[in-house]
Amino acid sequence: MPLSAATPREPIHTRRIEMQGYLRQDGLWDIEGRLTDGKSYAFKNDYRGEVKVGDFIHEMWLRLVVDDGLTIVGVEAATDNSPFGVCPAILPEFQKLVGLKIAQGFNGKVFELFGGVHGCTHHVALIGRLATV
């Protein structure tokens, strides 16, 4: 059943998360995700200057390459847009996922490796969602 009718309101923030899984010709699996955030208004950002309506404040990509045993054998991360310079700077850290098995305790290990200042919140959110795909 859908939600009830809302009180009159104006849209401010839109987040979209798209995920797809692919079977590769080599027998491995590519699990890919893209996260975008947009605002309905322009604003100033210390890292990027003005973020205009229609620009993404966040646009991030993540690909996990997984074998049939659900072990991560490859990772690719990209940041096309972010509000902070640290977001693209920490992308090489996501190689620490290689060798991890997507199984019980996986999300805890991800937060141990990338929680707080050790990772990008938005990429970490993508990792957990991709694991379910």
Coordinates of C-alpha atoms in Angstrom, one line a residue:
M1 CA 0.0 0.0 0.0
P2 CA 1.5 3.4 -0.9
L3 CA 2.0 6.2 1.6
S4 CA -0.8 8.5 2.5
A5 CA -1.1 11.9 0.8
A6 CA 1.5 14.3 2.2
T7 CA 1.1 17.8 3.6
P8 CA 2.0 20.4 0.9
R9 CA 5.8 20.6 0.6
E10 CA 8.7 21.5 -1.7
P11 CA 11.4 19.1 -2.8
I12 CA 14.9 20.0 -1.4
H13 CA 17.1 16.9 -1.8
T14 CA 17.1 13.9 -4.1
R15 CA 19.3 10.8 -3.7
R16 CA 19.3 8.1 -6.3
I17 CA 21.1 4.8 -5.9
E18 CA 21.3 2.5 -9.0
M19 CA 22.7 -1.0 -8.8
Q20 CA 23.2 -3.7 -11.4
G21 CA 24.7 -7.1 -11.4
Y22 CA 26.5 -8.6 -14.4
L23 CA 27.8 -12.1 -15.2
R24 CA 31.1 -11.7 -17.0
Q25 CA 32.4 -13.9 -19.8
D26 CA 35.2 -15.0 -17.5
G27 CA 32.7 -16.4 -14.9
L28 CA 33.1 -13.6 -12.4
W29 CA 30.4 -11.1 -11.4
D30 CA 30.5 -7.3 -11.7
I31 CA 28.2 -5.6 -9.1
E32 CA 28.0 -1.9 -9.9
G33 CA 26.5 1.0 -8.1
R34 CA 26.1 4.7 -8.6
L35 CA 25.0 7.2 -6.0
T36 CA 23.8 10.7 -6.8
D37 CA 22.6 13.6 -4.6
G38 CA 21.1 16.7 -5.9
K39 CA 19.6 19.8 -4.4
S40 CA 16.7 21.9 -5.7
Y41 CA 18.7 25.1 -5.0
A42 CA 22.1 26.5 -5.8
F43 CA 24.7 26.9 -3.0
K44 CA 28.3 27.7 -2.3
N45 CA 30.8 24.9 -1.5
D46 CA 34.3 25.5 -0.1
Y47 CA 35.7 22.7 -2.3
R48 CA 33.9 23.3 -5.6
G49 CA 32.6 26.8 -5.5
E50 CA 29.0 27.2 -6.6
V51 CA 27.0 24.1 -7.0
K52 CA 24.2 24.9 -9.4
V53 CA 20.7 23.5 -9.5
G54 CA 21.0 20.3 -11.7
D55 CA 24.6 19.7 -10.6
F56 CA 25.2 16.7 -8.4
I57 CA 26.7 17.4 -5.0
H58 CA 27.6 13.7 -4.9
E59 CA 28.2 11.4 -7.9
M60 CA 30.0 8.3 -6.9
W61 CA 30.5 4.9 -8.6
L62 CA 31.6 1.6 -7.2
R63 CA 32.3 -1.8 -8.9
L64 CA 32.9 -5.0 -6.9
V65 CA 34.2 -8.0 -8.9
V66 CA 33.1 -11.1 -7.1
D67 CA 33.7 -14.8 -7.6
D68 CA 31.1 -17.6 -7.2
G69 CA 32.1 -18.0 -3.5
L70 CA 31.2 -14.3 -2.9
T71 CA 34.9 -13.3 -2.4
I72 CA 35.7 -9.9 -3.7
V73 CA 38.5 -10.2 -6.3
G74 CA 38.5 -6.7 -7.7
V75 CA 37.3 -3.2 -6.8
E76 CA 37.0 0.0 -8.8
A77 CA 35.8 3.3 -7.2
A78 CA 35.3 6.7 -8.8
T79 CA 34.1 10.1 -7.6
D80 CA 32.9 12.4 -10.3
N81 CA 31.5 15.0 -7.9
S82 CA 31.8 15.5 -4.1
P83 CA 31.7 18.4 -1.7
F84 CA 35.2 17.6 -0.1
G85 CA 38.6 16.9 -1.6
V86 CA 39.1 13.9 0.7
C87 CA 36.4 11.9 -1.1
P88 CA 38.3 11.3 -4.3
A89 CA 41.6 11.2 -2.4
I90 CA 40.7 8.1 -0.4
L91 CA 39.6 6.0 -3.4
P92 CA 42.7 3.8 -3.5
E93 CA 41.8 2.7 0.1
F94 CA 38.9 0.7 -1.2
Q95 CA 41.3 -1.9 -2.6
K96 CA 41.3 -3.2 1.0
L97 CA 38.0 -4.9 0.1
V98 CA 39.9 -7.4 -2.1
G99 CA 39.9 -10.8 -0.4
L100 CA 36.9 -10.1 1.8
K101 CA 34.0 -12.6 1.5
I102 CA 30.4 -11.2 1.4
A103 CA 29.0 -13.2 4.3
Q104 CA 28.0 -12.7 7.9
G105 CA 30.1 -10.0 9.5
F106 CA 30.9 -8.3 6.2
N107 CA 29.3 -4.9 7.0
G108 CA 31.1 -4.8 10.3
K109 CA 34.4 -5.4 8.6
V110 CA 33.6 -2.7 6.1
F111 CA 32.9 -0.2 8.9
E112 CA 36.1 -1.2 10.7
L113 CA 38.1 -0.5 7.5
F114 CA 36.4 2.6 6.3
G115 CA 34.4 4.1 9.2
G116 CA 34.9 7.7 10.3
V117 CA 37.8 9.5 8.7
H118 CA 39.1 6.3 7.0
G119 CA 36.6 6.4 4.2
C120 CA 33.9 8.2 2.3
T121 CA 30.5 7.8 3.9
H122 CA 28.7 7.6 0.6
H123 CA 31.0 4.9 -0.9
V124 CA 30.7 2.9 2.3
A125 CA 26.9 3.1 2.0
L126 CA 27.2 1.8 -1.6
I127 CA 29.4 -1.2 -0.4
G128 CA 26.7 -2.5 1.9
R129 CA 24.0 -2.1 -0.7
L130 CA 26.0 -3.7 -3.5
A131 CA 26.7 -6.7 -1.2
T132 CA 22.9 -7.5 -1.3
V133 CA 22.8 -7.5 -5.1

